Amino acid sequence: MENEPDQENLEQNPCARTMEEELKKSFNLEASLPKLSCIDLDKELEFRNDLIDDKEFDIPQVDTPPTLESILNETDDEDESFVLEDPTLLNVDTIDSHSYDTSSVASSDSGDRANLKRKKKLPDSFSLHGSVMRHSLLKGISAQIVSAADKVDAGLPTAIAVSSLIAVGTSHGLALIFDQNQALRLCLGSTSVGGQYGAISALSINNDCSRLLCGFAKGQITMWDLASGKLLRSITDAHPPGTAILHIKFTDDPTLAICNDSGGSVFELTFKRVMGVRTCESRCLFSGSKGEVCCIEPLHSKPELKDHPITQFSLLAMASLTKILVIGLKPSLKVWMTFPYGRMDPSSVPLLAWHFVAVNNCVNPMLAFCRGDMVHFLLVKRDESGAIHVTKQKHLHLYYDLINFTWINSRTVVLLDSVEKLHVIDRQTQEELETMEISEVQLVYNSSHFKSLATGGNVSQALALVGEKACYQSISSYGGQIFYLGTKSVYVMSLRSWRERMDHLLKQDCLTEALALAWSFHEGRAKAVVGLSGDVIKRKAVVADRMVEILFHYADRALKKCPDQGKIQVMEQHFQDTVPVIVDYCLLLQRKDLLFGQMYDKLSENSVAKGVFLECLEPYILSDKLVGITPQVMKDLIVHFQDKKLMENVEALIVHMDITSLDIQQVVLMCWENRLYDAMIYVYNRGMNEFISPMEKLFKVIAPPLNAGKTLTDEQVVMGNKLLVYISCCLAGRAYPLGDIPEDLVPLVKNQVFEFLIRLHSVEASSEEEVYPYVRTLLHFDTREFLNVLALTFEDFKNDKQAVEYQQRIVDILLKVMVENSDFTPSQVGCLFTFLARQLAKPDNTLFVNRTLFDQVLEFLCSPDDDSRHSERQQVLLELLQAGGIVQFEETRLIRMAEKAEFYQICEFMYEREHQYDKIIDCYLHDPLREEEVFNYIHNILSIPGHSAEEKQSVWQKAMDHMEELVSLKPCKAAELVATHFSGQIEVVIGQLQNQLLLFKFLRSLLDPREGVHVNQELLQIPPCITEQFIELLCQFTPDQVIETLQVLECYRLEETIQITQKYQLHEVTAYLLEKKGDVHGAFLLLLERLQSRLQEMTRQDENTKEDIVLKGVEDTVVETIALCQRNSQHLNQQQREALWFPLLEAMMAPQKLCSSAAPPHLHCEALKSLTMQVLNSMAAFIALPSILQRILQDPIYGKGKLGEIQGLILGMLDTFNYEQTLLETTASLLNQDLHWSLCNLRASVCRGLNPKQDYCSICLQQYKRRQEMADEIIVFSCGHLYHSFCLQSKECTLEVEGQTRWTCYKCSSSNKAGKLSENPSENKKGRIASSQVKMSPSYHQSKGDPPARKANSEPVLDPQQMQAFDQLCRLYRGSSRLALLMELSQNRGGDSYRPFAGSQSGPAFNSVFQNENFQLQLAPPPVVED
């Protein structure tokens, strides 16, 4: 067997050249590093990654040397079990359907498809991460490639492989081998061999860098010894002839390699050496006939992982055009995973990449596979039984198509998209760290090998389509570096070290970004970090030192770039943009020594910068993030704010400072002068432990005006409130304005404050000063709040002797001050006794108060000779009683005095204690402020459970006794109360109401639903006599509202009501009731008589009569009479109609005869003619025109030739007839044209052909021409999707409806989660399902050999989609049917005597469409239809 390479002497290759020594620059090492080989460099980078990763992922330190597990340890959020053969794992339903919007397969590779993506882009994080990647041109290798092409006709580069050596294959069959110094070590092969084998299409170097495998475009494979440059094997029979080698890969076993040809097959190559003879055995692992493999990737393990349990399987990942396979080559061939893609873009390139990662403290290989814009990560594990399990990790969804995927380390991946743009991605967070263009590389593509042009292009169209963007052999990674092969150059990409990333930003003058990046290094949040070594503390110290250097540079630049001239605002803005950055990072680094030392001294050189610096400290001081400021800075800070007149800011700063290092007297003086009371108190408390002096100062300000009875100013009120809060804080053990008093000082402070409050006189008391000035001042300032402070203090007191003495002493002083003085208001006195009552009501009370004092307070509050402040005195007494003070009084005396003082709330309180609820009703009725609340009170007592029957009965009886008073108070509320609780006593209640107006209001509230009273009339069952009584009252008080009320009333008798209305001569109301009764003729005669009387009155009027009033009465009566005739004419025959209309016409024409006979024309002749014309127009709808004319001509006056008077009437009727005839003809013409247009457009829409968006099936992704069976038809949908009928049947997208096969679009229905078509025909007209119904007509010209397209039925049947379109068209013209309109209009032409607005001569009225009051003729403009 061949296990070791031949150790033969190295012969000098004639092609070798001396190259430039650019190793450090080309391989991107720091200047401080010694000269390293690629292997050494890889180890160095891995070691530095280890030092940062241990802390980043909190891996505990171990005594043993670090393994790859600690180097790559990370935690993934997703760890879900993987199901084999599960196509849903790829989220196939989420693939964007627009990725298939091409008309042919040939056009799908034209241009970049990334612009068709609609996915959300990853956030641009360049400003956060700086420049992550460093790219360099390998000048030596690039020059040698160009030189070889020119001098030895090597051709253009085609493939690259990198290990500790770099191998570049050319199009003329040569392999150029370069060492780490970019020197050409070997030139393998010759152009003559290249002419026979073709271009080198694939390269692979084994692990120990001793062997090179070359695959050729014509299918041959050669093996070279990299030590001697000798050809060891030339393999021509390892795979079928006539196919190019796409991939050739060594495994970890140097005797085992894998190759993949352009036929899509994969072969295992086993190298043996027996008796000095080298052989190669080939075994087919995957046949291209089952699916073409276009990418293979064996799992390579690093030397430190050679004992990993999964390496014994020698795993191989393969990507075909439809699925991913992971197989094990050892110990025997076994398929471990099959993973179908689902629906993918046929032109996208499948990609595979292995890398060992650490998940949950276990190192295992992870396979990344990509196609299009999706990257999936599969974690491969081996369980205890020896089986391999695959777990899906978090996938990556991009907004661009990938053509290369490379791991640069376990956390960072580098992606290349189809427009040759690099994307550096952090795998765990999926954050894009950097993007860069590499179009300058002029990347080499492997398209010619995938199309197998060297062997005649005998490959499938699908593989050739994938090969358009294939660059597998142009990109190689090794040791954290990625090499890109261009047509004339080789570029290398690697991660920058953390220092280089910061220096790169500094060179671009991006100091703020450099500081932000450095802070992310300091906190361990940065991504793709290289070069930080040591533990967390050491790493933070290194980064902090570098940040300090940048901060000094930043400060110097800020001072240097400050504009020397111009406005001061410009300078301030400049420093406001720069100085806060310095302050922020100094405090983040906890370098206050630097901030207040060198930085402050440096910035103090500029007065503007110094001011901005001091202002920057304010938010940190206020948030207590900055304590311990140096005395000089603190002094400068206060002076700066004082100079800028920002004294409120000074006060806020002082109360957050440690002021022990300041001149306290000076600060106190400044605070007092500028009224900074909070700061003054803080300085006294914290600086001198003095708590009484601030109180004395504040008392001196507010006491004089209070003692003099003056009103305090706003500032004095603020001081008084601060004093109260300060006293409360001291007594509660809290510091003012924030914090807590030290525990050892709390008892002392409480005692000092109490002793201060109960002083008999102040320190500098005058002879006129009253006793206990401090208590007196606080009581005058705010009695209630001061007593609340004392109450809270008493709560905290412990029952020791001193506390009890203090409490009793305070209470005695309060009583002495307030009771013995008359300058306190009743409210203030009441507050005191309420406070005392609460204290006395406590179970552990130790206070003693003389009960006589409470009696004095009662006399004081209920004094009948003092009517002022009545509500205030009542409220104070109520609070006193509710606080427990009732036990201090005799209840009978209390009630007597409350009634005398008219304290009805007090009476209610006492009656409720004694359950005398009926007496409370009197309290409400007598109290003018609460009298309307009596209704709710009665309702609650009678309806809410919890009261005895006797109590409810007493309240019920009391309410009955006061019912008239309740009704007069609010009739609507009284009616609602009666309807709810007194429904059986309505007649009794009505009997009590002697006042007719009051009775009317009550009945209207009870019976009229428009009043808003919630009364259930059905349950109430009011007798008709009560309703009729209400109607009679209505006729008396509001006769103009009788008809409106009758329309909503119920339960009244018509005959009795008619008699009532006749009694009060309400003729219109009587006519309404007669019509309701059914006596239409009687109602008409009544209105006609009313009309005639008013017409006579109008003809008899003299000049003194008000013309407008009389004419208005005639017009109203005519309108009412016409309305009566119109309402009832539809239900009458022709004779009955004439009996209504002709007398009305006679009545209107009679006065006109008198007007014509009178010598001077009457004043209202024109108005009468207008009203007569209105009558004629109204009756024309119900009486035939000849009948009207005949009736007019039969008049004796007009029959004798006097037609001049009615000439205007007749001509008006004829004009109306002509107008209506013209309107009907125009309407008929418009309707005919509109209907014809609609039907023509609908027919054109139904018959329109379809334009499919692609020429392949949307299910199987194969072209429609792939199947040759005649039975397989093509189904094209209106949405543009195309399917084979067999594919749709396999997805159950068919439905039998009335013996016909209906189809639904699989993509549209699945994307809408609609499933199959609903079997309910009405549902087929809704939603997106209907829009995806199939059009089963030929959609394109068939080429020869194409399967026949499905044809439509010869019978014209509308499918659901067409039905939906027709319904939408109908909805545009909602209203009467066009057919009904046309039918009725056509009948107009059938007979001369028929008019659509007139009734027939006999029989019931004809129900015309046009007589419908809701009839609307809608002639909207036609909708725009796309061509």
PDB file of N, CA and C in Angstrom, residues 1188-1236:
ATOM      1  N   ILE A1188    -109.224  63.663 -17.202  1.00  0.00           N
ATOM      2  CA  ILE A1188    -109.082  64.990 -16.593  1.00  0.00           C
ATOM      3  C   ILE A1188    -109.593  66.060 -17.545  1.00  0.00           C
ATOM      4  N   LEU A1189    -109.206  65.967 -18.811  1.00  0.00           N
ATOM      5  CA  LEU A1189    -109.651  66.972 -19.783  1.00  0.00           C
ATOM      6  C   LEU A1189    -111.168  66.935 -19.985  1.00  0.00           C
ATOM      7  N   GLN A1190    -111.686  65.717 -20.024  1.00  0.00           N
ATOM      8  CA  GLN A1190    -113.139  65.583 -20.203  1.00  0.00           C
ATOM      9  C   GLN A1190    -113.881  66.206 -19.040  1.00  0.00           C
ATOM     10  N   ARG A1191    -113.355  65.999 -17.820  1.00  0.00           N
ATOM     11  CA  ARG A1191    -114.021  66.551 -16.644  1.00  0.00           C
ATOM     12  C   ARG A1191    -113.981  68.077 -16.651  1.00  0.00           C
ATOM     13  N   ILE A1192    -112.856  68.618 -17.118  1.00  0.00           N
ATOM     14  CA  ILE A1192    -112.762  70.082 -17.175  1.00  0.00           C
ATOM     15  C   ILE A1192    -113.716  70.652 -18.206  1.00  0.00           C
ATOM     16  N   LEU A1193    -113.783  69.986 -19.361  1.00  0.00           N
ATOM     17  CA  LEU A1193    -114.632  70.500 -20.443  1.00  0.00           C
ATOM     18  C   LEU A1193    -116.123  70.346 -20.157  1.00  0.00           C
ATOM     19  N   GLN A1194    -116.443  69.389 -19.227  1.00  0.00           N
ATOM     20  CA  GLN A1194    -117.854  69.207 -18.868  1.00  0.00           C
ATOM     21  C   GLN A1194    -118.350  70.318 -17.947  1.00  0.00           C
ATOM     22  N   ASP A1195    -117.473  71.114 -17.463  1.00  0.00           N
ATOM     23  CA  ASP A1195    -117.894  72.210 -16.599  1.00  0.00           C
ATOM     24  C   ASP A1195    -118.760  73.169 -17.414  1.00  0.00           C
ATOM     25  N   PRO A1196    -119.906  73.598 -16.890  1.00  0.00           N
ATOM     26  CA  PRO A1196    -120.807  74.465 -17.670  1.00  0.00           C
ATOM     27  C   PRO A1196    -120.141  75.749 -18.136  1.00  0.00           C
ATOM     28  N   ILE A1197    -119.278  76.283 -17.319  1.00  0.00           N
ATOM     29  CA  ILE A1197    -118.656  77.556 -17.700  1.00  0.00           C
ATOM     30  C   ILE A1197    -117.704  77.350 -18.869  1.00  0.00           C
ATOM     31  N   TYR A1198    -116.833  76.296 -18.756  1.00  0.00           N
ATOM     32  CA  TYR A1198    -115.846  76.058 -19.802  1.00  0.00           C
ATOM     33  C   TYR A1198    -116.464  75.403 -21.030  1.00  0.00           C
ATOM     34  N   GLY A1199    -117.604  74.752 -20.814  1.00  0.00           N
ATOM     35  CA  GLY A1199    -118.258  74.118 -21.948  1.00  0.00           C
ATOM     36  C   GLY A1199    -118.873  75.128 -22.908  1.00  0.00           C
ATOM     37  N   LYS A1200    -119.006  76.354 -22.511  1.00  0.00           N
ATOM     38  CA  LYS A1200    -119.614  77.398 -23.366  1.00  0.00           C
ATOM     39  C   LYS A1200    -118.546  78.249 -24.059  1.00  0.00           C
ATOM     40  N   GLY A1201    -117.349  77.684 -24.157  1.00  0.00           N
ATOM     41  CA  GLY A1201    -116.332  78.371 -24.944  1.00  0.00           C
ATOM     42  C   GLY A1201    -115.379  79.234 -24.159  1.00  0.00           C
ATOM     43  N   LYS A1202    -115.471  79.205 -22.858  1.00  0.00           N
ATOM     44  CA  LYS A1202    -114.569  80.038 -22.035  1.00  0.00           C
ATOM     45  C   LYS A1202    -113.346  79.215 -21.631  1.00  0.00           C
ATOM     46  N   LEU A1203    -112.523  78.894 -22.627  1.00  0.00           N
ATOM     47  CA  LEU A1203    -111.344  78.075 -22.342  1.00  0.00           C
ATOM     48  C   LEU A1203    -110.108  78.923 -22.045  1.00  0.00           C
ATOM     49  N   GLY A1204    -110.260  80.216 -22.191  1.00  0.00           N
ATOM     50  CA  GLY A1204    -109.071  81.055 -21.961  1.00  0.00           C
ATOM     51  C   GLY A1204    -108.539  80.937 -20.558  1.00  0.00           C
ATOM     52  N   GLU A1205    -109.456  80.781 -19.581  1.00  0.00           N
ATOM     53  CA  GLU A1205    -108.993  80.733 -18.177  1.00  0.00           C
ATOM     54  C   GLU A1205    -108.174  79.477 -17.885  1.00  0.00           C
ATOM     55  N   ILE A1206    -108.496  78.373 -18.583  1.00  0.00           N
ATOM     56  CA  ILE A1206    -107.774  77.108 -18.270  1.00  0.00           C
ATOM     57  C   ILE A1206    -106.744  76.775 -19.330  1.00  0.00           C
ATOM     58  N   GLN A1207    -106.505  77.753 -20.211  1.00  0.00           N
ATOM     59  CA  GLN A1207    -105.527  77.475 -21.268  1.00  0.00           C
ATOM     60  C   GLN A1207    -104.148  77.172 -20.671  1.00  0.00           C
ATOM     61  N   GLY A1208    -103.755  77.919 -19.655  1.00  0.00           N
ATOM     62  CA  GLY A1208    -102.447  77.684 -19.029  1.00  0.00           C
ATOM     63  C   GLY A1208    -102.352  76.308 -18.398  1.00  0.00           C
ATOM     64  N   LEU A1209    -103.467  75.849 -17.766  1.00  0.00           N
ATOM     65  CA  LEU A1209    -103.453  74.524 -17.132  1.00  0.00           C
ATOM     66  C   LEU A1209    -103.275  73.429 -18.171  1.00  0.00           C
ATOM     67  N   ILE A1210    -104.019  73.532 -19.267  1.00  0.00           N
ATOM     68  CA  ILE A1210    -103.950  72.475 -20.283  1.00  0.00           C
ATOM     69  C   ILE A1210    -102.580  72.463 -20.937  1.00  0.00           C
ATOM     70  N   LEU A1211    -102.063  73.652 -21.287  1.00  0.00           N
ATOM     71  CA  LEU A1211    -100.739  73.686 -21.903  1.00  0.00           C
ATOM     72  C   LEU A1211     -99.673  73.128 -20.949  1.00  0.00           C
ATOM     73  N   GLY A1212     -99.792  73.405 -19.658  1.00  0.00           N
ATOM     74  CA  GLY A1212     -98.847  72.847 -18.681  1.00  0.00           C
ATOM     75  C   GLY A1212     -98.892  71.335 -18.652  1.00  0.00           C
ATOM     76  N   MET A1213    -100.091  70.744 -18.716  1.00  0.00           N
ATOM     77  CA  MET A1213    -100.232  69.284 -18.738  1.00  0.00           C
ATOM     78  C   MET A1213     -99.595  68.711 -19.989  1.00  0.00           C
ATOM     79  N   LEU A1214     -99.819  69.386 -21.158  1.00  0.00           N
ATOM     80  CA  LEU A1214     -99.228  68.881 -22.396  1.00  0.00           C
ATOM     81  C   LEU A1214     -97.698  68.976 -22.357  1.00  0.00           C
ATOM     82  N   ASP A1215     -97.141  70.034 -21.790  1.00  0.00           N
ATOM     83  CA  ASP A1215     -95.691  70.151 -21.655  1.00  0.00           C
ATOM     84  C   ASP A1215     -95.127  69.025 -20.785  1.00  0.00           C
ATOM     85  N   THR A1216     -95.827  68.725 -19.704  1.00  0.00           N
ATOM     86  CA  THR A1216     -95.391  67.638 -18.827  1.00  0.00           C
ATOM     87  C   THR A1216     -95.377  66.310 -19.577  1.00  0.00           C
ATOM     88  N   PHE A1217     -96.407  66.080 -20.394  1.00  0.00           N
ATOM     89  CA  PHE A1217     -96.484  64.830 -21.158  1.00  0.00           C
ATOM     90  C   PHE A1217     -95.312  64.744 -22.137  1.00  0.00           C
ATOM     91  N   ASN A1218     -95.028  65.839 -22.855  1.00  0.00           N
ATOM     92  CA  ASN A1218     -93.912  65.829 -23.807  1.00  0.00           C
ATOM     93  C   ASN A1218     -92.578  65.589 -23.092  1.00  0.00           C
ATOM     94  N   TYR A1219     -92.415  66.207 -21.944  1.00  0.00           N
ATOM     95  CA  TYR A1219     -91.170  66.017 -21.178  1.00  0.00           C
ATOM     96  C   TYR A1219     -90.997  64.551 -20.764  1.00  0.00           C
ATOM     97  N   GLU A1220     -92.058  63.948 -20.255  1.00  0.00           N
ATOM     98  CA  GLU A1220     -91.966  62.561 -19.823  1.00  0.00           C
ATOM     99  C   GLU A1220     -91.716  61.625 -20.989  1.00  0.00           C
ATOM    100  N   GLN A1221     -92.350  61.902 -22.142  1.00  0.00           N
ATOM    101  CA  GLN A1221     -92.125  61.043 -23.303  1.00  0.00           C
ATOM    102  C   GLN A1221     -90.667  61.127 -23.763  1.00  0.00           C
ATOM    103  N   THR A1222     -90.098  62.329 -23.818  1.00  0.00           N
ATOM    104  CA  THR A1222     -88.688  62.494 -24.200  1.00  0.00           C
ATOM    105  C   THR A1222     -87.765  61.794 -23.202  1.00  0.00           C
ATOM    106  N   LEU A1223     -88.081  61.911 -21.909  1.00  0.00           N
ATOM    107  CA  LEU A1223     -87.262  61.263 -20.873  1.00  0.00           C
ATOM    108  C   LEU A1223     -87.270  59.752 -21.030  1.00  0.00           C
ATOM    109  N   LEU A1224     -88.442  59.183 -21.344  1.00  0.00           N
ATOM    110  CA  LEU A1224     -88.534  57.724 -21.495  1.00  0.00           C
ATOM    111  C   LEU A1224     -87.743  57.250 -22.703  1.00  0.00           C
ATOM    112  N   GLU A1225     -87.852  57.953 -23.832  1.00  0.00           N
ATOM    113  CA  GLU A1225     -87.116  57.545 -25.017  1.00  0.00           C
ATOM    114  C   GLU A1225     -85.604  57.611 -24.786  1.00  0.00           C
ATOM    115  N   THR A1226     -85.161  58.690 -24.151  1.00  0.00           N
ATOM    116  CA  THR A1226     -83.722  58.821 -23.863  1.00  0.00           C
ATOM    117  C   THR A1226     -83.236  57.718 -22.921  1.00  0.00           C
ATOM    118  N   THR A1227     -84.012  57.429 -21.906  1.00  0.00           N
ATOM    119  CA  THR A1227     -83.633  56.393 -20.935  1.00  0.00           C
ATOM    120  C   THR A1227     -83.549  55.027 -21.599  1.00  0.00           C
ATOM    121  N   ALA A1228     -84.521  54.713 -22.453  1.00  0.00           N
ATOM    122  CA  ALA A1228     -84.504  53.422 -23.140  1.00  0.00           C
ATOM    123  C   ALA A1228     -83.269  53.300 -24.018  1.00  0.00           C
ATOM    124  N   SER A1229     -82.924  54.358 -24.736  1.00  0.00           N
ATOM    125  CA  SER A1229     -81.742  54.317 -25.594  1.00  0.00           C
ATOM    126  C   SER A1229     -80.469  54.105 -24.780  1.00  0.00           C
ATOM    127  N   LEU A1230     -80.350  54.847 -23.664  1.00  0.00           N
ATOM    128  CA  LEU A1230     -79.155  54.696 -22.814  1.00  0.00           C
ATOM    129  C   LEU A1230     -79.053  53.301 -22.227  1.00  0.00           C
ATOM    130  N   LEU A1231     -80.159  52.768 -21.768  1.00  0.00           N
ATOM    131  CA  LEU A1231     -80.130  51.429 -21.179  1.00  0.00           C
ATOM    132  C   LEU A1231     -79.724  50.388 -22.215  1.00  0.00           C
ATOM    133  N   ASN A1232     -80.258  50.489 -23.456  1.00  0.00           N
ATOM    134  CA  ASN A1232     -79.896  49.528 -24.498  1.00  0.00           C
ATOM    135  C   ASN A1232     -78.407  49.604 -24.809  1.00  0.00           C
ATOM    136  N   GLN A1233     -77.886  50.819 -24.974  1.00  0.00           N
ATOM    137  CA  GLN A1233     -76.461  50.966 -25.279  1.00  0.00           C
ATOM    138  C   GLN A1233     -75.597  50.451 -24.131  1.00  0.00           C
ATOM    139  N   ASP A1234     -75.984  50.753 -22.900  1.00  0.00           N
ATOM    140  CA  ASP A1234     -75.206  50.339 -21.729  1.00  0.00           C
ATOM    141  C   ASP A1234     -75.160  48.822 -21.600  1.00  0.00           C
ATOM    142  N   LEU A1235     -76.293  48.170 -21.762  1.00  0.00           N
ATOM    143  CA  LEU A1235     -76.342  46.718 -21.641  1.00  0.00           C
ATOM    144  C   LEU A1235     -75.558  46.058 -22.762  1.00  0.00           C
ATOM    145  N   HIS A1236     -75.684  46.608 -23.990  1.00  0.00           N
ATOM    146  CA  HIS A1236     -74.946  46.043 -25.115  1.00  0.00           C
ATOM    147  C   HIS A1236     -73.438  46.164 -24.870  1.00  0.00           C
TER     148      HIS A1236
END
